Amino acid sequence: MNFNKLKFGQTIGIIGGGQLGKMMAQSAQKMGFRVVVLDPDPECPCQNVAHQFIEAAYDDMDALKELGTLSDVITYEFENIAAEQLKQLVDQYNVPQGYQAIQLLQDRLTEKQSLQKAGAHVVPFIQVTNEADLTQAADELGFPFMLKTRFGGYDGKGQILVQSSEQFDEAYQLISNQECVAEQFLDLKKEVSLTVTIGKDAQTIFFPLQENEHRDQILFKTIVPARSDKELEARQEVEKIAKAIHFVGTFTVEFFIDQSDHLYVNEIAPRPHNSGHYSIEACDYSQFDTHILAVTGQQLPNQIELLKPAVMMNLLGKDLDLLENEFYNHPEWHVHIYGKTERKPLRKMGHMTLLTNDVNQTEQRMLETFEGRDKE
Ligand code: ADP
Ligand code: MG
């Protein structure tokens, strides 16, 4: 594989200019690399951070090649790039992440199949392409079950909870748009995630186990270290996956823990992840720092140190008024605002991280401050 070690002043090309691209770019610039970003939105968060910006669709092959020509290494900040196009880039340019992970993981079906093949513990699922499959899903998995589109879902988009056969009409609609995967619905005790970076020579380093709470299927907050004894088991699952899927850079595995205390791999994000944002302030290297070290072919640190426990909360459009009023009184809030121009109630506009010796108390205080805004 073409895997060059970059020198200061050389250029990293990032496909995607959202908040993940922005935080990647900031880590890269800190280390002395130039950054060129490709995104269709001229007002995306990366616009004012990149040294150079290519305004183009993610599937514009000419623009992707222009990015390749301008860059010494190419990376991406999201998984919905056409694997075929990424393969063309891999053949011509330096793309250490490769295209295989994207190819497997952007499709929920092949993702689950390859996880199963790797020996990871996944939630029981079946492929759903027609009406008969839906009835079979109900028979095999029982009600309720989750129906998720194979491609393009994020933050709960493209999925419904099917409670009974009365919802089959709604389910048919989802299937008529796209093939789906039905998945057993778990009574969750907890959700956790593990962020990992793989460097050259398959050197693997783990961030601490992260405890996540979702609301409206969007990540609401992350607490680190997770209040869970599943860290070792989660690492073992990740090791199985890392052996089976070629990858270089930072990725995150999301897990479910059910009421019987079983750990299941939910999904993998082949890129830095929202639940790893706390690492910017709370760890000695952030998930973006280690990603940049990996894709530029540098050695990774031997291990990641958690400098202080942390509570990270996402800031959605609906949170910003309150944030603006309260920020002044809370210098302990490490606030990150991504710079998106359009504010929508459930859009991720930023996040904040609080470092603390008492995560329970900090979590409680933060909830008291922010729950108020829904009552107004
Ligand atoms: P996305 O790609 O949108 O993140 P996920 O599959 O991770 O999709 O689902 C989003 C959230 O929905 C999960 O984090 C979890 O809170 C809930 N969820 C998804 N699948 C299940 C399931 N099988 N059982 C219980 N909750 C689920
Ligand atoms: Mg998810």
mmCIF file of C-alpha atoms and ligand atoms in Angstrom:
data_model
loop_
_atom_site.group_PDB
_atom_site.id
_atom_site.type_symbol
_atom_site.label_atom_id
_atom_site.label_comp_id
_atom_site.label_asym_id
_atom_site.label_seq_id
_atom_site.Cartn_x
_atom_site.Cartn_y
_atom_site.Cartn_z
ATOM 1 C CA MET A 1 0.000 0.000 0.000
ATOM 2 C CA ASN A 2 1.100 3.515 -0.768
ATOM 3 C CA PHE A 3 1.638 4.904 2.723
ATOM 4 C CA ASN A 4 3.816 7.980 2.910
ATOM 5 C CA LYS A 5 5.007 9.759 6.004
ATOM 6 C CA LEU A 6 4.070 13.410 5.707
ATOM 7 C CA LYS A 7 6.404 16.264 6.579
ATOM 8 C CA PHE A 8 5.459 19.646 8.061
ATOM 9 C CA GLY A 9 3.930 21.917 5.458
ATOM 10 C CA GLN A 10 2.561 19.063 3.375
ATOM 11 C CA THR A 11 -1.134 18.883 2.631
ATOM 12 C CA ILE A 12 -4.007 16.800 3.977
ATOM 13 C CA GLY A 13 -7.120 16.613 1.797
ATOM 14 C CA ILE A 14 -10.369 16.093 3.685
ATOM 15 C CA ILE A 15 -13.552 14.887 1.978
ATOM 16 C CA GLY A 16 -16.365 16.600 3.897
ATOM 17 C CA GLY A 17 -16.359 19.989 5.591
ATOM 18 C CA GLY A 18 -18.661 19.449 8.587
ATOM 19 C CA GLN A 19 -17.698 19.719 12.259
ATOM 20 C CA LEU A 20 -15.632 16.521 12.152
ATOM 21 C CA GLY A 21 -13.644 17.879 9.212
ATOM 22 C CA LYS A 22 -13.211 21.168 11.033
ATOM 23 C CA MET A 23 -11.818 19.547 14.194
ATOM 24 C CA MET A 24 -9.579 17.282 12.083
ATOM 25 C CA ALA A 25 -8.314 20.357 10.230
ATOM 26 C CA GLN A 26 -7.578 22.156 13.491
ATOM 27 C CA SER A 27 -5.512 19.218 14.774
ATOM 28 C CA ALA A 28 -3.682 19.002 11.454
ATOM 29 C CA GLN A 29 -2.878 22.714 11.436
ATOM 30 C CA LYS A 30 -1.586 22.569 14.998
ATOM 31 C CA MET A 31 0.941 20.014 13.746
ATOM 32 C CA GLY A 32 1.980 22.166 10.808
ATOM 33 C CA PHE A 33 0.080 20.525 7.956
ATOM 34 C CA ARG A 34 -1.873 22.357 5.283
ATOM 35 C CA VAL A 35 -5.504 21.420 4.786
ATOM 36 C CA VAL A 36 -7.673 21.387 1.680
ATOM 37 C CA VAL A 37 -11.348 20.510 2.072
ATOM 38 C CA LEU A 38 -13.987 19.379 -0.424
ATOM 39 C CA ASP A 39 -17.637 20.076 0.403
ATOM 40 C CA PRO A 40 -20.697 21.129 -1.604
ATOM 41 C CA ASP A 41 -21.706 23.780 0.941
ATOM 42 C CA PRO A 42 -19.694 27.007 0.721
ATOM 43 C CA GLU A 43 -20.894 27.873 4.228
ATOM 44 C CA CYS A 44 -19.902 24.569 5.870
ATOM 45 C CA PRO A 45 -17.965 24.631 9.194
ATOM 46 C CA CYS A 46 -14.612 24.003 7.425
ATOM 47 C CA GLN A 47 -14.939 26.908 5.045
ATOM 48 C CA ASN A 48 -13.109 29.394 7.208
ATOM 49 C CA VAL A 49 -10.627 26.903 8.633
ATOM 50 C CA ALA A 50 -9.225 25.195 5.525
ATOM 51 C CA HIS A 51 -6.244 26.681 3.698
ATOM 52 C CA GLN A 52 -7.996 25.814 0.468
ATOM 53 C CA PHE A 53 -11.589 24.898 -0.299
ATOM 54 C CA ILE A 54 -13.091 22.976 -3.208
ATOM 55 C CA GLU A 55 -16.806 23.591 -3.542
ATOM 56 C CA ALA A 56 -18.107 20.403 -5.155
ATOM 57 C CA ALA A 57 -20.456 17.477 -4.640
ATOM 58 C CA TYR A 58 -19.018 14.454 -2.809
ATOM 59 C CA ASP A 59 -19.538 12.343 -5.944
ATOM 60 C CA ASP A 60 -17.913 14.799 -8.362
ATOM 61 C CA MET A 61 -15.044 12.582 -9.551
ATOM 62 C CA ASP A 62 -13.159 15.424 -11.228
ATOM 63 C CA ALA A 63 -13.265 17.457 -8.027
ATOM 64 C CA LEU A 64 -12.188 14.419 -5.968
ATOM 65 C CA LYS A 65 -9.216 13.994 -8.302
ATOM 66 C CA GLU A 66 -8.401 17.684 -7.959
ATOM 67 C CA LEU A 67 -8.375 17.123 -4.191
ATOM 68 C CA GLY A 68 -6.022 14.168 -4.744
ATOM 69 C CA THR A 69 -3.677 16.245 -6.890
ATOM 70 C CA LEU A 70 -3.537 19.021 -4.299
ATOM 71 C CA SER A 71 -2.995 16.660 -1.351
ATOM 72 C CA ASP A 72 -0.204 14.457 -0.005
ATOM 73 C CA VAL A 73 -2.769 12.331 1.821
ATOM 74 C CA ILE A 74 -6.563 12.068 1.560
ATOM 75 C CA THR A 75 -8.882 11.368 4.492
ATOM 76 C CA TYR A 76 -12.636 11.656 4.982
ATOM 77 C CA GLU A 77 -14.906 12.820 7.774
ATOM 78 C CA PHE A 78 -18.016 10.804 6.938
ATOM 79 C CA GLU A 79 -18.885 7.392 5.543
ATOM 80 C CA ASN A 80 -21.333 8.156 2.767
ATOM 81 C CA ILE A 81 -18.796 8.416 -0.027
ATOM 82 C CA ALA A 82 -19.356 6.024 -2.925
ATOM 83 C CA ALA A 83 -16.955 3.137 -2.265
ATOM 84 C CA GLU A 84 -16.311 2.765 -6.013
ATOM 85 C CA GLN A 85 -15.140 6.381 -6.250
ATOM 86 C CA LEU A 86 -13.040 6.065 -3.128
ATOM 87 C CA LYS A 87 -11.418 2.977 -4.674
ATOM 88 C CA GLN A 88 -10.420 5.050 -7.706
ATOM 89 C CA LEU A 89 -8.772 7.549 -5.354
ATOM 90 C CA VAL A 90 -7.034 4.734 -3.445
ATOM 91 C CA ASP A 91 -5.582 3.472 -6.736
ATOM 92 C CA GLN A 92 -4.179 6.873 -7.702
ATOM 93 C CA TYR A 93 -3.420 8.739 -4.496
ATOM 94 C CA ASN A 94 -2.298 8.211 -0.904
ATOM 95 C CA VAL A 95 -5.478 7.151 0.995
ATOM 96 C CA PRO A 96 -4.245 5.111 3.997
ATOM 97 C CA GLN A 97 -7.774 4.460 5.296
ATOM 98 C CA GLY A 98 -8.458 2.471 2.135
ATOM 99 C CA TYR A 99 -11.924 1.911 0.716
ATOM 100 C CA GLN A 100 -12.770 -1.507 2.170
ATOM 101 C CA ALA A 101 -14.001 -0.221 5.545
ATOM 102 C CA ILE A 102 -16.283 2.311 3.866
ATOM 103 C CA GLN A 103 -17.580 -0.336 1.505
ATOM 104 C CA LEU A 104 -18.517 -2.697 4.337
ATOM 105 C CA LEU A 105 -19.710 -0.168 6.885
ATOM 106 C CA GLN A 106 -21.820 2.204 4.818
ATOM 107 C CA ASP A 107 -24.262 -0.654 4.264
ATOM 108 C CA ARG A 108 -25.931 -1.788 7.507
ATOM 109 C CA LEU A 109 -26.422 -5.276 6.091
ATOM 110 C CA THR A 110 -22.822 -5.993 5.044
ATOM 111 C CA GLU A 111 -21.684 -4.237 8.250
ATOM 112 C CA LYS A 112 -23.670 -6.631 10.429
ATOM 113 C CA GLN A 113 -22.685 -9.650 8.325
ATOM 114 C CA SER A 114 -18.993 -8.835 8.538
ATOM 115 C CA LEU A 115 -19.229 -8.156 12.271
ATOM 116 C CA GLN A 116 -20.873 -11.525 12.741
ATOM 117 C CA LYS A 117 -18.201 -13.178 10.605
ATOM 118 C CA ALA A 118 -15.505 -11.526 12.709
ATOM 119 C CA GLY A 119 -17.056 -13.197 15.756
ATOM 120 C CA ALA A 120 -18.449 -9.984 17.273
ATOM 121 C CA HIS A 121 -21.664 -10.164 19.265
ATOM 122 C CA VAL A 122 -24.412 -8.389 17.263
ATOM 123 C CA VAL A 123 -28.137 -7.861 17.831
ATOM 124 C CA PRO A 124 -30.195 -10.529 15.959
ATOM 125 C CA PHE A 125 -31.191 -9.144 12.550
ATOM 126 C CA ILE A 126 -32.640 -10.159 9.216
ATOM 127 C CA GLN A 127 -32.549 -8.630 5.753
ATOM 128 C CA VAL A 128 -35.872 -7.137 4.661
ATOM 129 C CA THR A 129 -36.531 -6.557 0.974
ATOM 130 C CA ASN A 130 -40.259 -7.329 0.630
ATOM 131 C CA GLU A 131 -43.518 -7.798 2.507
ATOM 132 C CA ALA A 132 -42.902 -11.465 3.226
ATOM 133 C CA ASP A 133 -39.590 -10.606 4.906
ATOM 134 C CA LEU A 134 -41.434 -8.193 7.160
ATOM 135 C CA THR A 135 -43.762 -10.926 8.401
ATOM 136 C CA GLN A 136 -40.736 -13.164 8.889
ATOM 137 C CA ALA A 137 -39.012 -10.406 10.868
ATOM 138 C CA ALA A 138 -42.039 -10.203 13.170
ATOM 139 C CA ASP A 139 -42.035 -14.003 13.597
ATOM 140 C CA GLU A 140 -38.315 -14.313 14.243
ATOM 141 C CA LEU A 141 -37.565 -11.144 16.177
ATOM 142 C CA GLY A 142 -40.952 -10.468 17.796
ATOM 143 C CA PHE A 143 -42.523 -7.040 18.337
ATOM 144 C CA PRO A 144 -41.316 -4.401 18.672
ATOM 145 C CA PHE A 145 -38.433 -4.468 16.203
ATOM 146 C CA MET A 146 -36.330 -1.769 14.565
ATOM 147 C CA LEU A 147 -36.467 -1.357 10.814
ATOM 148 C CA LYS A 148 -33.419 0.478 9.453
ATOM 149 C CA THR A 149 -32.529 1.400 5.879
ATOM 150 C CA ARG A 150 -29.341 -0.218 4.611
ATOM 151 C CA PHE A 151 -27.763 3.037 3.429
ATOM 152 C CA GLY A 152 -27.487 6.660 4.468
ATOM 153 C CA GLY A 153 -28.996 6.651 7.979
ATOM 154 C CA TYR A 154 -27.618 8.824 10.777
ATOM 155 C CA ASP A 155 -28.958 10.302 14.012
ATOM 156 C CA GLY A 156 -31.927 7.928 13.822
ATOM 157 C CA LYS A 157 -32.856 8.992 10.299
ATOM 158 C CA GLY A 158 -34.058 6.129 8.074
ATOM 159 C CA GLN A 159 -35.306 3.965 10.922
ATOM 160 C CA ILE A 160 -38.623 3.199 12.585
ATOM 161 C CA LEU A 161 -39.701 1.168 15.575
ATOM 162 C CA VAL A 162 -42.336 -1.320 14.431
ATOM 163 C CA GLN A 163 -44.607 -1.971 17.422
ATOM 164 C CA SER A 164 -47.224 -4.204 15.786
ATOM 165 C CA SER A 165 -48.564 -5.297 12.395
ATOM 166 C CA GLU A 166 -50.670 -2.131 12.392
ATOM 167 C CA GLN A 167 -47.469 -0.302 11.498
ATOM 168 C CA PHE A 168 -46.739 -2.487 8.480
ATOM 169 C CA ASP A 169 -48.045 0.216 6.096
ATOM 170 C CA GLU A 170 -45.452 2.636 7.422
ATOM 171 C CA ALA A 171 -42.853 -0.121 7.238
ATOM 172 C CA TYR A 172 -43.742 -0.923 3.603
ATOM 173 C CA GLN A 173 -43.155 2.685 2.747
ATOM 174 C CA LEU A 174 -39.638 2.560 4.143
ATOM 175 C CA ILE A 175 -38.923 -0.710 2.304
ATOM 176 C CA SER A 176 -40.332 0.576 -0.983
ATOM 177 C CA ASN A 177 -37.749 3.372 -0.870
ATOM 178 C CA GLN A 178 -34.830 1.204 0.103
ATOM 179 C CA GLU A 179 -33.911 -2.288 1.257
ATOM 180 C CA CYS A 180 -33.792 -2.542 5.025
ATOM 181 C CA VAL A 181 -32.514 -4.542 7.947
ATOM 182 C CA ALA A 182 -34.850 -5.532 10.776
ATOM 183 C CA GLU A 183 -33.226 -5.742 14.174
ATOM 184 C CA GLN A 184 -34.452 -7.011 17.510
ATOM 185 C CA PHE A 185 -35.389 -4.132 19.809
ATOM 186 C CA LEU A 186 -33.415 -4.281 23.043
ATOM 187 C CA ASP A 187 -34.490 -2.997 26.407
ATOM 188 C CA LEU A 188 -31.343 -0.941 26.925
ATOM 189 C CA LYS A 189 -29.623 -0.540 30.248
ATOM 190 C CA LYS A 190 -26.875 1.588 28.797
ATOM 191 C CA GLU A 191 -25.149 2.611 25.580
ATOM 192 C CA VAL A 192 -21.364 2.833 25.460
ATOM 193 C CA SER A 193 -18.805 3.411 22.742
ATOM 194 C CA LEU A 194 -15.119 2.852 22.296
ATOM 195 C CA THR A 195 -12.968 5.117 20.150
ATOM 196 C CA VAL A 196 -9.851 3.553 18.725
ATOM 197 C CA THR A 197 -7.005 4.670 16.493
ATOM 198 C CA ILE A 198 -5.060 2.281 14.296
ATOM 199 C CA GLY A 199 -1.698 3.515 13.080
ATOM 200 C CA LYS A 200 0.749 2.177 10.582
ATOM 201 C CA ASP A 201 1.922 -1.372 11.340
ATOM 202 C CA ALA A 202 -1.544 -1.959 12.887
ATOM 203 C CA GLN A 203 -0.557 -0.234 16.151
ATOM 204 C CA THR A 204 -3.873 0.073 18.027
ATOM 205 C CA ILE A 205 -4.667 2.515 20.834
ATOM 206 C CA PHE A 206 -7.894 2.810 22.805
ATOM 207 C CA PHE A 207 -9.598 5.832 24.279
ATOM 208 C CA PRO A 208 -11.437 5.202 27.568
ATOM 209 C CA LEU A 209 -14.910 3.631 27.408
ATOM 210 C CA GLN A 210 -17.558 6.294 26.788
ATOM 211 C CA GLU A 211 -21.101 6.212 28.209
ATOM 212 C CA ASN A 212 -23.681 7.706 25.865
ATOM 213 C CA GLU A 213 -27.234 8.871 26.260
ATOM 214 C CA HIS A 214 -29.342 9.457 23.149
ATOM 215 C CA ARG A 215 -32.480 11.570 22.966
ATOM 216 C CA ASP A 216 -34.648 11.500 19.851
ATOM 217 C CA GLN A 217 -31.956 9.033 18.636
ATOM 218 C CA ILE A 218 -29.399 11.862 18.606
ATOM 219 C CA LEU A 219 -26.436 11.713 20.981
ATOM 220 C CA PHE A 220 -27.368 13.918 23.944
ATOM 221 C CA LYS A 221 -24.400 13.465 26.256
ATOM 222 C CA THR A 222 -21.287 11.393 26.847
ATOM 223 C CA ILE A 223 -19.712 10.631 30.216
ATOM 224 C CA VAL A 224 -16.146 9.415 30.594
ATOM 225 C CA PRO A 225 -15.095 7.147 32.106
ATOM 226 C CA ALA A 226 -18.285 5.157 31.476
ATOM 227 C CA ARG A 227 -20.027 3.993 34.639
ATOM 228 C CA SER A 228 -19.791 0.416 33.442
ATOM 229 C CA ASP A 229 -17.558 -2.616 33.926
ATOM 230 C CA LYS A 230 -17.628 -3.503 30.218
ATOM 231 C CA GLU A 231 -14.405 -1.818 29.106
ATOM 232 C CA LEU A 232 -12.357 -4.996 28.771
ATOM 233 C CA GLU A 233 -15.129 -6.862 26.966
ATOM 234 C CA ALA A 234 -15.619 -3.902 24.608
ATOM 235 C CA ARG A 235 -11.891 -3.868 23.820
ATOM 236 C CA GLN A 236 -12.009 -7.575 23.054
ATOM 237 C CA GLU A 237 -14.886 -7.004 20.622
ATOM 238 C CA VAL A 238 -12.967 -4.169 18.952
ATOM 239 C CA GLU A 239 -9.883 -6.360 18.605
ATOM 240 C CA LYS A 240 -11.923 -8.979 16.739
ATOM 241 C CA ILE A 241 -13.251 -6.274 14.429
ATOM 242 C CA ALA A 242 -9.846 -4.653 13.878
ATOM 243 C CA LYS A 243 -8.433 -8.012 12.782
ATOM 244 C CA ALA A 244 -11.203 -8.439 10.220
ATOM 245 C CA ILE A 245 -11.392 -4.944 8.714
ATOM 246 C CA HIS A 246 -8.426 -3.135 7.212
ATOM 247 C CA PHE A 247 -8.316 0.411 8.553
ATOM 248 C CA VAL A 248 -5.944 3.234 9.415
ATOM 249 C CA GLY A 249 -7.060 6.202 11.512
ATOM 250 C CA THR A 250 -9.673 6.837 14.193
ATOM 251 C CA PHE A 251 -12.942 4.935 14.360
ATOM 252 C CA THR A 252 -15.619 4.306 16.966
ATOM 253 C CA VAL A 253 -17.614 1.219 17.833
ATOM 254 C CA GLU A 254 -21.058 1.834 19.369
ATOM 255 C CA PHE A 255 -22.339 -0.797 21.796
ATOM 256 C CA PHE A 256 -25.634 -1.620 23.481
ATOM 257 C CA ILE A 257 -25.867 -3.139 26.961
ATOM 258 C CA ASP A 258 -29.248 -4.753 27.624
ATOM 259 C CA GLN A 259 -31.034 -5.329 30.934
ATOM 260 C CA SER A 260 -29.418 -8.791 31.201
ATOM 261 C CA ASP A 261 -26.039 -7.070 31.010
ATOM 262 C CA HIS A 262 -25.157 -8.439 27.576
ATOM 263 C CA LEU A 263 -22.896 -6.337 25.384
ATOM 264 C CA TYR A 264 -23.773 -6.041 21.676
ATOM 265 C CA VAL A 265 -21.901 -4.231 18.910
ATOM 266 C CA ASN A 266 -24.379 -1.776 17.366
ATOM 267 C CA GLU A 267 -22.474 -0.063 14.584
ATOM 268 C CA ILE A 268 -19.092 1.270 13.564
ATOM 269 C CA ALA A 269 -18.278 4.789 12.444
ATOM 270 C CA PRO A 270 -15.075 4.639 10.340
ATOM 271 C CA ARG A 271 -14.038 8.170 11.366
ATOM 272 C CA PRO A 272 -13.821 10.342 14.496
ATOM 273 C CA HIS A 273 -17.143 10.274 16.366
ATOM 274 C CA ASN A 274 -19.336 12.608 18.357
ATOM 275 C CA SER A 275 -18.892 10.494 21.493
ATOM 276 C CA GLY A 276 -15.110 11.075 21.304
ATOM 277 C CA HIS A 277 -15.241 14.886 21.337
ATOM 278 C CA TYR A 278 -14.508 15.081 25.092
ATOM 279 C CA SER A 279 -10.981 13.846 24.258
ATOM 280 C CA ILE A 280 -10.049 17.325 22.987
ATOM 281 C CA GLU A 281 -9.921 18.638 26.562
ATOM 282 C CA ALA A 282 -9.942 15.496 28.699
ATOM 283 C CA CYS A 283 -7.191 13.365 27.141
ATOM 284 C CA ASP A 284 -3.531 13.926 26.371
ATOM 285 C CA TYR A 285 -4.303 13.390 22.651
ATOM 286 C CA SER A 286 -7.689 14.008 21.073
ATOM 287 C CA GLN A 287 -9.330 11.538 18.697
ATOM 288 C CA PHE A 288 -8.546 14.062 15.943
ATOM 289 C CA ASP A 289 -4.861 14.325 16.924
ATOM 290 C CA THR A 290 -4.408 10.560 16.780
ATOM 291 C CA HIS A 291 -6.326 10.385 13.502
ATOM 292 C CA ILE A 292 -3.990 12.932 11.925
ATOM 293 C CA LEU A 293 -0.922 11.154 13.348
ATOM 294 C CA ALA A 294 -2.171 7.868 11.870
ATOM 295 C CA VAL A 295 -3.070 9.064 8.378
ATOM 296 C CA THR A 296 0.140 11.085 8.072
ATOM 297 C CA GLY A 297 2.108 7.935 8.861
ATOM 298 C CA GLN A 298 3.541 8.984 12.242
ATOM 299 C CA GLN A 299 4.003 6.746 15.258
ATOM 300 C CA LEU A 300 1.070 6.814 17.704
ATOM 301 C CA PRO A 301 1.520 7.400 21.433
ATOM 302 C CA ASN A 302 1.754 4.134 23.404
ATOM 303 C CA GLN A 303 -1.492 4.825 25.180
ATOM 304 C CA ILE A 304 -4.093 7.516 25.735
ATOM 305 C CA GLU A 305 -4.325 9.070 29.186
ATOM 306 C CA LEU A 306 -7.599 10.409 30.511
ATOM 307 C CA LEU A 307 -6.397 13.568 32.289
ATOM 308 C CA LYS A 308 -9.708 14.205 33.999
ATOM 309 C CA PRO A 309 -13.225 12.692 33.935
ATOM 310 C CA ALA A 310 -15.545 14.565 31.586
ATOM 311 C CA VAL A 311 -19.156 15.239 30.703
ATOM 312 C CA MET A 312 -19.799 16.227 27.072
ATOM 313 C CA MET A 313 -23.146 17.599 25.956
ATOM 314 C CA ASN A 314 -24.237 18.298 22.408
ATOM 315 C CA LEU A 315 -25.570 21.768 21.665
ATOM 316 C CA LEU A 316 -28.515 21.583 19.275
ATOM 317 C CA GLY A 317 -30.212 24.549 17.655
ATOM 318 C CA LYS A 318 -32.809 24.620 20.435
ATOM 319 C CA ASP A 319 -30.042 24.911 23.082
ATOM 320 C CA LEU A 320 -28.277 27.940 21.671
ATOM 321 C CA ASP A 321 -30.412 30.734 23.144
ATOM 322 C CA LEU A 322 -29.940 29.328 26.610
ATOM 323 C CA LEU A 323 -26.257 28.757 25.956
ATOM 324 C CA GLU A 324 -25.789 32.354 24.891
ATOM 325 C CA ASN A 325 -27.473 33.588 28.067
ATOM 326 C CA GLU A 326 -25.616 31.261 30.426
ATOM 327 C CA PHE A 327 -22.155 30.936 28.873
ATOM 328 C CA TYR A 328 -21.073 34.214 30.454
ATOM 329 C CA ASN A 329 -21.562 32.711 33.932
ATOM 330 C CA HIS A 330 -19.873 29.386 33.153
ATOM 331 C CA PRO A 331 -16.211 29.693 32.292
ATOM 332 C CA GLU A 332 -15.914 25.979 33.158
ATOM 333 C CA TRP A 333 -17.893 25.104 30.022
ATOM 334 C CA HIS A 334 -15.496 24.328 27.183
ATOM 335 C CA VAL A 335 -17.786 25.416 24.374
ATOM 336 C CA HIS A 336 -17.277 24.453 20.726
ATOM 337 C CA ILE A 337 -19.509 26.130 18.137
ATOM 338 C CA TYR A 338 -19.184 24.635 14.672
ATOM 339 C CA GLY A 339 -20.153 27.712 12.678
ATOM 340 C CA LYS A 340 -23.189 26.353 10.825
ATOM 341 C CA THR A 341 -25.224 29.215 9.466
ATOM 342 C CA GLU A 342 -28.697 27.679 9.596
ATOM 343 C CA ARG A 343 -30.008 26.966 13.073
ATOM 344 C CA LYS A 344 -32.591 24.135 13.287
ATOM 345 C CA PRO A 345 -33.977 22.852 16.622
ATOM 346 C CA LEU A 346 -32.460 19.355 16.334
ATOM 347 C CA ARG A 347 -29.352 20.221 14.303
ATOM 348 C CA LYS A 348 -25.968 19.743 15.987
ATOM 349 C CA MET A 349 -24.581 23.279 16.241
ATOM 350 C CA GLY A 350 -21.804 22.599 18.738
ATOM 351 C CA HIS A 351 -20.923 20.744 21.917
ATOM 352 C CA MET A 352 -19.452 21.506 25.307
ATOM 353 C CA THR A 353 -17.189 19.569 27.614
ATOM 354 C CA LEU A 354 -16.964 19.898 31.376
ATOM 355 C CA LEU A 355 -13.968 18.475 33.225
ATOM 356 C CA THR A 356 -14.833 17.328 36.710
ATOM 357 C CA ASN A 357 -13.868 15.145 39.644
ATOM 358 C CA ASP A 358 -17.522 14.293 40.205
ATOM 359 C CA VAL A 359 -19.281 13.308 36.974
ATOM 360 C CA ASN A 360 -22.551 12.534 38.774
ATOM 361 C CA GLN A 361 -22.810 16.010 40.271
ATOM 362 C CA THR A 362 -21.682 17.749 37.072
ATOM 363 C CA GLU A 363 -24.172 15.734 35.024
ATOM 364 C CA GLN A 364 -26.932 16.679 37.466
ATOM 365 C CA ARG A 365 -26.096 20.399 37.361
ATOM 366 C CA MET A 366 -25.898 20.421 33.592
ATOM 367 C CA LEU A 367 -29.245 18.663 33.307
ATOM 368 C CA GLU A 368 -30.846 21.155 35.700
ATOM 369 C CA THR A 369 -29.535 24.057 33.609
ATOM 370 C CA PHE A 370 -30.516 22.653 30.235
ATOM 371 C CA GLU A 371 -33.766 20.772 31.043
ATOM 372 C CA GLY A 372 -35.234 24.158 31.925
ATOM 373 C CA ARG A 373 -35.133 25.251 28.311
ATOM 374 C CA ASP A 374 -37.682 22.630 27.225
ATOM 375 C CA LYS A 375 -40.199 23.861 29.806
ATOM 376 C CA GLU A 376 -40.125 27.494 28.698
HETATM 377 P P1 ADP B 1 -27.642 5.880 13.656
HETATM 378 O O1 ADP B 1 -26.870 5.459 12.445
HETATM 379 O O2 ADP B 1 -28.759 6.800 13.346
HETATM 380 O O3 ADP B 1 -26.763 6.313 14.793
HETATM 381 P P2 ADP B 1 -28.254 3.562 15.336
HETATM 382 O O4 ADP B 1 -28.489 2.196 14.814
HETATM 383 O O5 ADP B 1 -27.015 3.784 16.111
HETATM 384 O O6 ADP B 1 -28.384 4.534 14.091
HETATM 385 O O7 ADP B 1 -29.516 3.980 16.215
HETATM 386 C C1 ADP B 1 -29.615 5.233 16.861
HETATM 387 C C2 ADP B 1 -30.091 5.037 18.299
HETATM 388 O O8 ADP B 1 -31.400 4.403 18.309
HETATM 389 C C3 ADP B 1 -29.213 4.107 19.107
HETATM 390 O O9 ADP B 1 -28.095 4.783 19.623
HETATM 391 C C4 ADP B 1 -30.212 3.637 20.179
HETATM 392 O O10 ADP B 1 -30.408 4.648 21.168
HETATM 393 C C5 ADP B 1 -31.491 3.475 19.393
HETATM 394 N N1 ADP B 1 -31.570 2.090 18.854
HETATM 395 C C6 ADP B 1 -31.181 1.687 17.626
HETATM 396 N N2 ADP B 1 -31.332 0.349 17.463
HETATM 397 C C7 ADP B 1 -31.835 -0.128 18.606
HETATM 398 C C8 ADP B 1 -32.220 -1.441 19.072
HETATM 399 N N3 ADP B 1 -32.110 -2.518 18.295
HETATM 400 N N4 ADP B 1 -32.710 -1.558 20.329
HETATM 401 C C9 ADP B 1 -32.833 -0.461 21.126
HETATM 402 N N5 ADP B 1 -32.490 0.796 20.752
HETATM 403 C C10 ADP B 1 -31.997 0.984 19.523
HETATM 404 MG MG MG B 2 -25.502 5.204 15.976
#
